[in-house]
PDB file of C-alpha atoms in Angstrom:
ATOM      1  CA  MET A 256       0.311   0.120  -0.154  1.00  0.00           C
ATOM      2  CA  PHE A 257       2.928   2.324   0.916  1.00  0.00           C
ATOM      3  CA  ALA A 258       4.289   1.904  -2.679  1.00  0.00           C
ATOM      4  CA  PHE A 259       1.329   1.882  -4.584  1.00  0.00           C
ATOM      5  CA  ALA A 260       0.535   5.597  -2.889  1.00  0.00           C
ATOM      6  CA  LEU A 261       4.052   6.646  -3.083  1.00  0.00           C
ATOM      7  CA  TYR A 262       3.634   5.638  -7.013  1.00  0.00           C
ATOM      8  CA  LEU A 263       0.355   7.644  -7.378  1.00  0.00           C
ATOM      9  CA  ALA A 264       1.647  10.356  -5.507  1.00  0.00           C
ATOM     10  CA  MET A 265       4.382  10.922  -7.837  1.00  0.00           C
ATOM     11  CA  SER A 266       2.680  10.500 -10.402  1.00  0.00           C
ATOM     12  CA  LEU A 267       0.050  13.327  -9.761  1.00  0.00           C
ATOM     13  CA  LEU A 268       3.162  15.504  -9.060  1.00  0.00           C
ATOM     14  CA  LEU A 269       4.615  14.770 -12.704  1.00  0.00           C
ATOM     15  CA  SER A 270       0.987  15.803 -14.399  1.00  0.00           C
ATOM     16  CA  VAL A 271       1.458  18.846 -12.592  1.00  0.00           C
ATOM     17  CA  HIS A 272       4.788  19.627 -13.717  1.00  0.00           C
ATOM     18  CA  LYS A 273       5.506  19.175 -16.613  1.00  0.00           C
ATOM     19  CA  LEU A 274       8.594  20.177 -18.438  1.00  0.00           C
ATOM     20  CA  THR A 275       8.341  21.914 -21.110  1.00  0.00           C
ATOM     21  CA  PRO A 276      10.702  21.550 -24.061  1.00  0.00           C
ATOM     22  CA  PRO A 277      12.603  24.720 -24.504  1.00  0.00           C
ATOM     23  CA  ASP A 278      11.722  26.604 -27.593  1.00  0.00           C
ATOM     24  CA  ILE A 279      15.000  26.414 -30.291  1.00  0.00           C
ATOM     25  CA  ASP A 280      13.917  28.858 -32.451  1.00  0.00           C
ATOM     26  CA  ASN A 281      14.204  31.666 -29.835  1.00  0.00           C
ATOM     27  CA  LEU A 282      17.616  31.077 -28.970  1.00  0.00           C
ATOM     28  CA  TYR A 283      18.398  32.500 -32.682  1.00  0.00           C
ATOM     29  CA  THR A 284      16.026  35.420 -33.144  1.00  0.00           C
ATOM     30  CA  TYR A 285      15.582  38.595 -31.254  1.00  0.00           C
ATOM     31  CA  ARG A 286      12.902  40.919 -32.257  1.00  0.00           C
ATOM     32  CA  CYS A 287      12.003  44.377 -31.214  1.00  0.00           C
ATOM     33  CA  GLN A 288       9.521  47.063 -31.671  1.00  0.00           C
ATOM     34  CA  LEU A 289       9.741  50.041 -33.211  1.00  0.00           C
ATOM     35  CA  GLN A 290       8.808  52.889 -31.705  1.00  0.00           C
ATOM     36  CA  ALA A 291       5.890  54.405 -33.427  1.00  0.00           C
ATOM     37  CA  PRO A 292       4.532  51.921 -35.424  1.00  0.00           C
ATOM     38  CA  THR A 293       1.618  52.907 -38.229  1.00  0.00           C
ATOM     39  CA  ALA A 294       0.453  49.196 -39.073  1.00  0.00           C
ATOM     40  CA  ASP A 295       1.101  45.684 -37.518  1.00  0.00           C
ATOM     41  CA  ARG A 296       3.581  44.769 -40.205  1.00  0.00           C
ATOM     42  CA  ILE A 297       6.691  42.579 -39.704  1.00  0.00           C
ATOM     43  CA  LEU A 298      10.278  42.651 -41.458  1.00  0.00           C
ATOM     44  CA  ARG A 299      12.124  39.513 -41.219  1.00  0.00           C
ATOM     45  CA  ILE A 300      15.765  39.475 -41.140  1.00  0.00           C
ATOM     46  CA  ARG A 301      17.756  36.216 -41.765  1.00  0.00           C
ATOM     47  CA  ASN A 302      21.681  36.387 -41.246  1.00  0.00           C
ATOM     48  CA  VAL A 303      24.002  33.556 -41.255  1.00  0.00           C
ATOM     49  CA  VAL A 304      25.593  34.454 -37.723  1.00  0.00           C
ATOM     50  CA  SER A 305      24.910  36.408 -34.817  1.00  0.00           C
ATOM     51  CA  ASN A 306      27.264  38.995 -34.581  1.00  0.00           C
ATOM     52  CA  LEU A 307      25.682  42.590 -34.035  1.00  0.00           C
ATOM     53  CA  SER A 308      22.243  40.843 -35.703  1.00  0.00           C
ATOM     54  CA  ILE A 309      21.269  42.795 -32.643  1.00  0.00           C
ATOM     55  CA  ASP A 310      22.480  45.840 -33.063  1.00  0.00           C
ATOM     56  CA  LEU A 311      21.257  46.053 -36.905  1.00  0.00           C
ATOM     57  CA  ALA A 312      17.695  45.143 -35.825  1.00  0.00           C
ATOM     58  CA  ARG A 313      17.732  47.928 -33.205  1.00  0.00           C
ATOM     59  CA  GLN A 314      19.335  50.318 -35.556  1.00  0.00           C
ATOM     60  CA  LEU A 315      15.609  49.847 -37.758  1.00  0.00           C
ATOM     61  CA  CYS A 316      13.683  49.911 -35.113  1.00  0.00           C
ATOM     62  CA  HIS A 317      14.838  53.472 -34.277  1.00  0.00           C
ATOM     63  CA  SER A 318      14.011  54.024 -38.027  1.00  0.00           C
ATOM     64  CA  ASP A 319      11.048  56.967 -39.081  1.00  0.00           C
ATOM     65  CA  ILE A 320      10.975  55.477 -42.321  1.00  0.00           C
ATOM     66  CA  MET A 321      10.347  51.874 -41.422  1.00  0.00           C
ATOM     67  CA  ALA A 322       7.965  53.275 -39.039  1.00  0.00           C
ATOM     68  CA  LYS A 323       6.503  54.895 -42.162  1.00  0.00           C
ATOM     69  CA  GLN A 324       6.468  52.273 -44.513  1.00  0.00           C
ATOM     70  CA  GLY A 325       3.865  50.155 -41.595  1.00  0.00           C
ATOM     71  CA  TYR A 326       6.141  48.169 -39.598  1.00  0.00           C
ATOM     72  CA  GLN A 327       5.278  47.120 -36.160  1.00  0.00           C
ATOM     73  CA  TYR A 328       8.283  44.931 -35.469  1.00  0.00           C
ATOM     74  CA  ILE A 329      12.414  44.014 -36.803  1.00  0.00           C
ATOM     75  CA  GLU A 330      12.586  40.210 -36.392  1.00  0.00           C
ATOM     76  CA  ILE A 331      16.054  39.115 -36.809  1.00  0.00           C
ATOM     77  CA  SER A 332      17.341  35.431 -36.776  1.00  0.00           C
ATOM     78  CA  TRP A 333      20.465  33.219 -37.648  1.00  0.00           C
ATOM     79  CA  PRO A 334      19.538  29.790 -37.357  1.00  0.00           C
ATOM     80  CA  PRO A 335      22.119  27.230 -37.858  1.00  0.00           C
ATOM     81  CA  ALA A 336      23.502  26.582 -41.618  1.00  0.00           C
ATOM     82  CA  GLY A 337      21.041  24.558 -43.663  1.00  0.00           C
ATOM     83  CA  GLN A 338      17.461  25.432 -41.714  1.00  0.00           C
ATOM     84  CA  ILE A 339      16.873  27.906 -44.473  1.00  0.00           C
ATOM     85  CA  THR A 340      14.771  25.986 -47.048  1.00  0.00           C
ATOM     86  CA  ALA A 341      13.544  26.462 -51.332  1.00  0.00           C
ATOM     87  CA  LYS A 342      10.016  25.904 -49.894  1.00  0.00           C
ATOM     88  CA  SER A 343      11.134  29.365 -47.107  1.00  0.00           C
ATOM     89  CA  LEU A 344      13.013  31.162 -50.413  1.00  0.00           C
ATOM     90  CA  LEU A 345       9.636  30.663 -52.670  1.00  0.00           C
ATOM     91  CA  ALA A 346       7.665  31.786 -49.607  1.00  0.00           C
ATOM     92  CA  GLN A 347       9.665  34.761 -49.712  1.00  0.00           C
ATOM     93  CA  GLU A 348       9.110  34.393 -45.918  1.00  0.00           C
ATOM     94  CA  TYR A 349      11.829  36.231 -45.253  1.00  0.00           C
ATOM     95  CA  ASP A 350      12.266  40.135 -46.520  1.00  0.00           C
ATOM     96  CA  PHE A 351      16.405  40.243 -46.070  1.00  0.00           C
ATOM     97  CA  VAL A 352      18.848  37.341 -46.846  1.00  0.00           C
ATOM     98  CA  LEU A 353      22.585  37.124 -46.458  1.00  0.00           C
ATOM     99  CA  ASN A 354      23.580  34.595 -48.034  1.00  0.00           C
ATOM    100  CA  ARG A 355      26.460  33.385 -51.162  1.00  0.00           C
ATOM    101  CA  HIS A 356      24.363  33.154 -54.475  1.00  0.00           C
ATOM    102  CA  HIS A 357      25.787  30.305 -55.571  1.00  0.00           C
ATOM    103  CA  ASN A 358      23.930  28.524 -52.607  1.00  0.00           C
ATOM    104  CA  LEU A 359      20.538  30.300 -52.657  1.00  0.00           C
ATOM    105  CA  LYS A 360      20.712  29.161 -56.394  1.00  0.00           C
ATOM    106  CA  GLY A 361      21.472  25.855 -55.232  1.00  0.00           C
ATOM    107  CA  LEU A 362      18.470  25.554 -53.164  1.00  0.00           C
ATOM    108  CA  LEU A 363      16.189  27.052 -55.728  1.00  0.00           C
ATOM    109  CA  ASN A 364      17.369  27.606 -59.445  1.00  0.00           C
ATOM    110  CA  ASP A 365      15.234  30.537 -59.813  1.00  0.00           C
ATOM    111  CA  ILE A 366      16.185  32.479 -57.093  1.00  0.00           C
ATOM    112  CA  ASP A 367      16.684  35.849 -59.218  1.00  0.00           C
ATOM    113  CA  GLU A 368      13.230  36.154 -60.001  1.00  0.00           C
ATOM    114  CA  LEU A 369      12.217  35.957 -55.855  1.00  0.00           C
ATOM    115  CA  TYR A 370      15.464  38.095 -54.297  1.00  0.00           C
ATOM    116  CA  GLN A 371      17.612  40.632 -55.802  1.00  0.00           C
ATOM    117  CA  LYS A 372      21.459  41.752 -54.240  1.00  0.00           C
ATOM    118  CA  ILE A 373      21.120  44.621 -53.042  1.00  0.00           C
ATOM    119  CA  ILE A 374      24.335  44.874 -51.140  1.00  0.00           C
ATOM    120  CA  GLU A 375      27.132  42.653 -53.208  1.00  0.00           C
ATOM    121  CA  TYR A 376      31.108  42.467 -51.524  1.00  0.00           C
ATOM    122  CA  PRO A 377      34.032  41.093 -52.765  1.00  0.00           C
ATOM    123  CA  LEU A 378      36.671  38.189 -52.149  1.00  0.00           C
ATOM    124  CA  GLN A 379      37.498  38.401 -48.645  1.00  0.00           C
ATOM    125  CA  PRO A 380      40.818  36.854 -47.351  1.00  0.00           C
ATOM    126  CA  ILE A 381      40.575  34.112 -44.526  1.00  0.00           C
ATOM    127  CA  PHE A 382      43.382  32.701 -41.908  1.00  0.00           C
ATOM    128  CA  TRP A 383      45.000  30.078 -39.719  1.00  0.00           C
ATOM    129  CA  TRP A 384      44.692  31.529 -36.547  1.00  0.00           C
ATOM    130  CA  SER A 385      46.394  30.267 -33.064  1.00  0.00           C
ATOM    131  CA  LYS A 386      46.994  31.556 -29.091  1.00  0.00           C
ATOM    132  CA  SER A 387      50.139  30.463 -28.801  1.00  0.00           C
ATOM    133  CA  ALA A 388      52.379  31.550 -32.510  1.00  0.00           C
ATOM    134  CA  PRO A 389      52.152  32.143 -35.546  1.00  0.00           C
ATOM    135  CA  PRO A 390      50.592  29.107 -37.401  1.00  0.00           C
ATOM    136  CA  GLN A 391      52.923  27.623 -39.722  1.00  0.00           C
ATOM    137  CA  LEU A 392      51.088  24.568 -42.585  1.00  0.00           C
ATOM    138  CA  THR A 393      53.531  22.116 -40.864  1.00  0.00           C
ATOM    139  CA  PRO A 394      52.466  18.784 -39.688  1.00  0.00           C
ATOM    140  CA  ALA A 395      54.950  19.693 -36.397  1.00  0.00           C
ATOM    141  CA  PHE A 396      52.690  22.562 -36.062  1.00  0.00           C
ATOM    142  CA  PHE A 397      49.619  21.060 -36.291  1.00  0.00           C
ATOM    143  CA  GLN A 398      50.837  18.148 -34.421  1.00  0.00           C
ATOM    144  CA  HIS A 399      48.588  17.333 -31.398  1.00  0.00           C
ATOM    145  CA  LYS A 400      46.245  20.993 -31.857  1.00  0.00           C
ATOM    146  CA  ARG A 401      42.511  20.587 -32.003  1.00  0.00           C
ATOM    147  CA  ILE A 402      41.059  22.184 -35.061  1.00  0.00           C
ATOM    148  CA  GLY A 403      37.834  23.573 -35.089  1.00  0.00           C
ATOM    149  CA  VAL A 404      35.258  23.177 -38.350  1.00  0.00           C
ATOM    150  CA  THR A 405      31.700  23.451 -38.449  1.00  0.00           C
ATOM    151  CA  SER A 406      29.767  21.172 -39.088  1.00  0.00           C
ATOM    152  CA  ASN A 407      28.187  22.342 -42.460  1.00  0.00           C
ATOM    153  CA  THR A 408      30.168  20.918 -44.948  1.00  0.00           C
ATOM    154  CA  GLU A 409      29.077  23.174 -48.216  1.00  0.00           C
ATOM    155  CA  SER A 410      30.838  26.508 -45.565  1.00  0.00           C
ATOM    156  CA  HIS A 411      33.943  27.243 -47.165  1.00  0.00           C
ATOM    157  CA  PRO A 412      35.680  29.734 -45.114  1.00  0.00           C
ATOM    158  CA  TYR A 413      34.533  27.311 -41.815  1.00  0.00           C
ATOM    159  CA  TYR A 414      34.693  23.778 -43.178  1.00  0.00           C
ATOM    160  CA  LEU A 415      36.359  23.241 -46.611  1.00  0.00           C
ATOM    161  CA  ILE A 416      38.950  25.774 -47.016  1.00  0.00           C
ATOM    162  CA  PRO A 417      40.424  24.591 -43.997  1.00  0.00           C
ATOM    163  CA  LEU A 418      40.852  20.983 -44.503  1.00  0.00           C
ATOM    164  CA  LYS A 419      41.498  21.478 -48.392  1.00  0.00           C
ATOM    165  CA  SER A 420      44.618  23.709 -46.758  1.00  0.00           C
ATOM    166  CA  LEU A 421      45.948  20.701 -44.616  1.00  0.00           C
ATOM    167  CA  ALA A 422      45.644  18.572 -47.975  1.00  0.00           C
ATOM    168  CA  ASP A 423      47.276  20.838 -49.677  1.00  0.00           C
ATOM    169  CA  ALA A 424      50.400  20.536 -47.185  1.00  0.00           C
ATOM    170  CA  GLY A 425      50.013  17.130 -46.539  1.00  0.00           C
ATOM    171  CA  ILE A 426      48.497  17.481 -42.890  1.00  0.00           C
ATOM    172  CA  GLN A 427      46.842  14.702 -41.604  1.00  0.00           C
ATOM    173  CA  LEU A 428      44.861  15.100 -38.559  1.00  0.00           C
ATOM    174  CA  SER A 429      43.530  12.604 -36.468  1.00  0.00           C
ATOM    175  CA  ASP A 430      39.950  12.124 -35.201  1.00  0.00           C
ATOM    176  CA  GLU A 431      40.588  13.290 -31.999  1.00  0.00           C
ATOM    177  CA  GLN A 432      41.654  16.398 -33.724  1.00  0.00           C
ATOM    178  CA  LEU A 433      38.982  17.316 -35.698  1.00  0.00           C
ATOM    179  CA  VAL A 434      36.757  19.420 -33.194  1.00  0.00           C
ATOM    180  CA  ILE A 435      33.116  19.793 -35.132  1.00  0.00           C
ATOM    181  CA  LEU A 436      30.997  22.539 -33.973  1.00  0.00           C
ATOM    182  CA  PRO A 437      27.458  23.207 -35.511  1.00  0.00           C
ATOM    183  CA  THR A 438      27.440  27.251 -35.911  1.00  0.00           C
ATOM    184  CA  PRO A 439      30.305  29.798 -36.750  1.00  0.00           C
ATOM    185  CA  ASP A 440      29.165  31.957 -33.555  1.00  0.00           C
ATOM    186  CA  THR A 441      29.918  27.952 -31.539  1.00  0.00           C
ATOM    187  CA  LEU A 442      33.115  27.742 -33.316  1.00  0.00           C
ATOM    188  CA  LEU A 443      34.253  31.555 -32.263  1.00  0.00           C
ATOM    189  CA  GLN A 444      32.570  30.311 -28.490  1.00  0.00           C
ATOM    190  CA  ALA A 445      34.918  27.098 -28.512  1.00  0.00           C
ATOM    191  CA  PHE A 446      37.993  28.822 -29.654  1.00  0.00           C
ATOM    192  CA  ALA A 447      37.888  31.934 -27.136  1.00  0.00           C
ATOM    193  CA  GLU A 448      37.573  29.138 -24.232  1.00  0.00           C
ATOM    194  CA  GLY A 449      40.099  27.515 -25.293  1.00  0.00           C
ATOM    195  CA  HIS A 450      38.080  24.352 -26.642  1.00  0.00           C
ATOM    196  CA  VAL A 451      39.692  24.299 -29.936  1.00  0.00           C
ATOM    197  CA  ASP A 452      43.451  25.653 -30.383  1.00  0.00           C
ATOM    198  CA  MET A 453      42.798  26.680 -34.517  1.00  0.00           C
ATOM    199  CA  ILE A 454      40.749  27.800 -36.737  1.00  0.00           C
ATOM    200  CA  MET A 455      40.262  29.623 -39.816  1.00  0.00           C
ATOM    201  CA  ALA A 456      39.051  33.315 -40.256  1.00  0.00           C
ATOM    202  CA  SER A 457      38.684  36.533 -41.371  1.00  0.00           C
ATOM    203  CA  ALA A 458      41.058  39.101 -40.371  1.00  0.00           C
ATOM    204  CA  GLN A 459      38.323  40.807 -38.357  1.00  0.00           C
ATOM    205  CA  LEU A 460      38.543  38.101 -35.713  1.00  0.00           C
ATOM    206  CA  PRO A 461      39.933  39.750 -32.999  1.00  0.00           C
ATOM    207  CA  SER A 462      36.164  41.832 -32.845  1.00  0.00           C
ATOM    208  CA  GLN A 463      34.310  39.219 -33.287  1.00  0.00           C
ATOM    209  CA  LEU A 464      35.874  37.569 -30.138  1.00  0.00           C
ATOM    210  CA  GLN A 465      35.718  40.991 -28.150  1.00  0.00           C
ATOM    211  CA  ALA A 466      32.538  39.687 -26.911  1.00  0.00           C
ATOM    212  CA  HIS A 467      34.316  37.084 -25.094  1.00  0.00           C
ATOM    213  CA  GLN A 468      36.447  39.330 -23.437  1.00  0.00           C
ATOM    214  CA  GLN A 469      39.628  37.406 -24.951  1.00  0.00           C
ATOM    215  CA  ASP A 470      42.712  38.580 -23.110  1.00  0.00           C
ATOM    216  CA  TYR A 471      45.126  36.555 -24.904  1.00  0.00           C
ATOM    217  CA  PRO A 472      47.387  37.313 -27.805  1.00  0.00           C
ATOM    218  CA  LEU A 473      46.309  36.172 -31.126  1.00  0.00           C
ATOM    219  CA  TYR A 474      47.906  34.928 -34.199  1.00  0.00           C
ATOM    220  CA  HIS A 475      47.237  34.190 -37.907  1.00  0.00           C
ATOM    221  CA  SER A 476      49.084  32.551 -40.120  1.00  0.00           C
ATOM    222  CA  GLN A 477      50.932  34.992 -43.548  1.00  0.00           C
ATOM    223  CA  GLN A 478      49.414  33.159 -46.059  1.00  0.00           C
ATOM    224  CA  ALA A 479      45.494  33.987 -46.614  1.00  0.00           C
ATOM    225  CA  TRP A 480      42.929  32.145 -48.594  1.00  0.00           C
ATOM    226  CA  GLU A 481      40.315  33.799 -50.173  1.00  0.00           C
ATOM    227  CA  VAL A 482      36.621  33.077 -50.019  1.00  0.00           C
ATOM    228  CA  ALA A 483      33.654  34.621 -51.442  1.00  0.00           C
ATOM    229  CA  SER A 484      31.944  36.904 -49.086  1.00  0.00           C
ATOM    230  CA  SER A 485      28.104  36.971 -48.697  1.00  0.00           C
ATOM    231  CA  SER A 486      25.735  39.514 -50.021  1.00  0.00           C
ATOM    232  CA  TRP A 487      22.507  40.687 -48.933  1.00  0.00           C
ATOM    233  CA  PHE A 488      19.490  40.026 -50.873  1.00  0.00           C
ATOM    234  CA  ALA A 489      15.908  41.836 -50.869  1.00  0.00           C
ATOM    235  CA  SER A 490      12.889  40.173 -51.318  1.00  0.00           C
ATOM    236  CA  LYS A 491      10.639  41.118 -54.433  1.00  0.00           C
ATOM    237  CA  LYS A 492       8.067  41.655 -52.575  1.00  0.00           C
ATOM    238  CA  ILE A 493       9.772  44.829 -51.164  1.00  0.00           C
ATOM    239  CA  SER A 494      12.021  45.986 -54.215  1.00  0.00           C
ATOM    240  CA  GLY A 495       9.166  47.929 -55.047  1.00  0.00           C
ATOM    241  CA  THR A 496       9.916  50.354 -52.283  1.00  0.00           C
ATOM    242  CA  PRO A 497      13.128  52.185 -52.502  1.00  0.00           C
ATOM    243  CA  GLU A 498      13.184  53.515 -49.164  1.00  0.00           C
ATOM    244  CA  ILE A 499      12.426  50.567 -47.398  1.00  0.00           C
ATOM    245  CA  LEU A 500      15.760  49.444 -49.251  1.00  0.00           C
ATOM    246  CA  CYS A 501      18.185  52.125 -48.783  1.00  0.00           C
ATOM    247  CA  GLU A 502      17.616  52.085 -45.320  1.00  0.00           C
ATOM    248  CA  PHE A 503      18.273  48.951 -44.906  1.00  0.00           C
ATOM    249  CA  VAL A 504      21.576  49.603 -46.465  1.00  0.00           C
ATOM    250  CA  ARG A 505      21.907  52.676 -44.412  1.00  0.00           C
ATOM    251  CA  ALA A 506      21.462  50.270 -41.375  1.00  0.00           C
ATOM    252  CA  ASN A 507      24.098  47.874 -42.353  1.00  0.00           C
ATOM    253  CA  THR A 508      26.754  50.920 -40.781  1.00  0.00           C
ATOM    254  CA  VAL A 509      26.766  48.543 -38.091  1.00  0.00           C
ATOM    255  CA  TYR A 510      28.715  46.497 -39.554  1.00  0.00           C
ATOM    256  CA  ALA A 511      30.971  49.369 -41.103  1.00  0.00           C
ATOM    257  CA  GLU A 512      34.279  48.453 -38.039  1.00  0.00           C
ATOM    258  CA  VAL A 513      34.375  44.783 -39.351  1.00  0.00           C
ATOM    259  CA  ILE A 514      33.931  45.119 -42.629  1.00  0.00           C
ATOM    260  CA  LYS A 515      36.127  47.841 -43.252  1.00  0.00           C
ATOM    261  CA  ASN A 516      38.854  46.628 -44.845  1.00  0.00           C
ATOM    262  CA  TYR A 517      36.572  45.532 -48.036  1.00  0.00           C
ATOM    263  CA  ALA A 518      33.677  47.310 -47.893  1.00  0.00           C
ATOM    264  CA  LYS A 519      34.833  49.901 -49.746  1.00  0.00           C
ATOM    265  CA  GLN A 520      34.664  47.783 -53.085  1.00  0.00           C
ATOM    266  CA  ALA A 521      31.234  46.693 -51.835  1.00  0.00           C
ATOM    267  CA  THR A 522      28.869  46.536 -54.622  1.00  0.00           C
ATOM    268  CA  ILE A 523      25.367  49.124 -53.331  1.00  0.00           C
ATOM    269  CA  TYR A 524      21.705  49.048 -54.353  1.00  0.00           C
ATOM    270  CA  ALA A 525      22.246  51.840 -57.196  1.00  0.00           C
ATOM    271  CA  GLN A 526      19.105  53.772 -55.962  1.00  0.00           C
ATOM    272  CA  CYS A 527      20.393  54.689 -52.522  1.00  0.00           C
TER     273      CYS A 527
END
């Protein structure tokens, strides 16, 4: 009887205190409200990393122009790679998308009929980074070091180029040396916290690590590898409203410090 009573009590307790799984989408989404919205529209932005995403959204939330265009909320998300689908592009779920053109075209061949490029950056150099010494592409330097890459096997800067550069140099890694992280953000965090010893990243890595309060020296390789930069695409649903496109272009000044090394060569939406 005691055992049955205990079982009954535990069953009642669990029925009252059901565990609700966390909303994973909220981990990669930020939304802010405009100060004086004139309608209830939501501007949706799809980024690839969290870096400065919130700053970009807040910049647009303080825009009188966006309020006059009838937006109540600005919503920006940066889900893991692979979560953008042909279905979401076909439905134009996002008003602005940051990605590489060939990636989007691989998902949807008719992408140019649905989205137009409004900010295009040229090739960007990336380097090997280390905290111990300037990286040398030799087996001796890479021996026993943990190398971080992302699980997105189509990512040029965070998977393909790192592994190809090692293969070209005749450097073989053991299974224990290769550390696979789910996203670029977790890759940077793993490097900042010492869970990996080396990663490949752009010259902006020191500024990207400022949020992690890094107080250690950073060294990068002398050799650089070039990778095509992502571009901003705007949905054709809003392409007939230059005011929105130009306000988005102006809001991208939040990235000025990050992309200062190559932003002067960027191709910007001509009407702005």
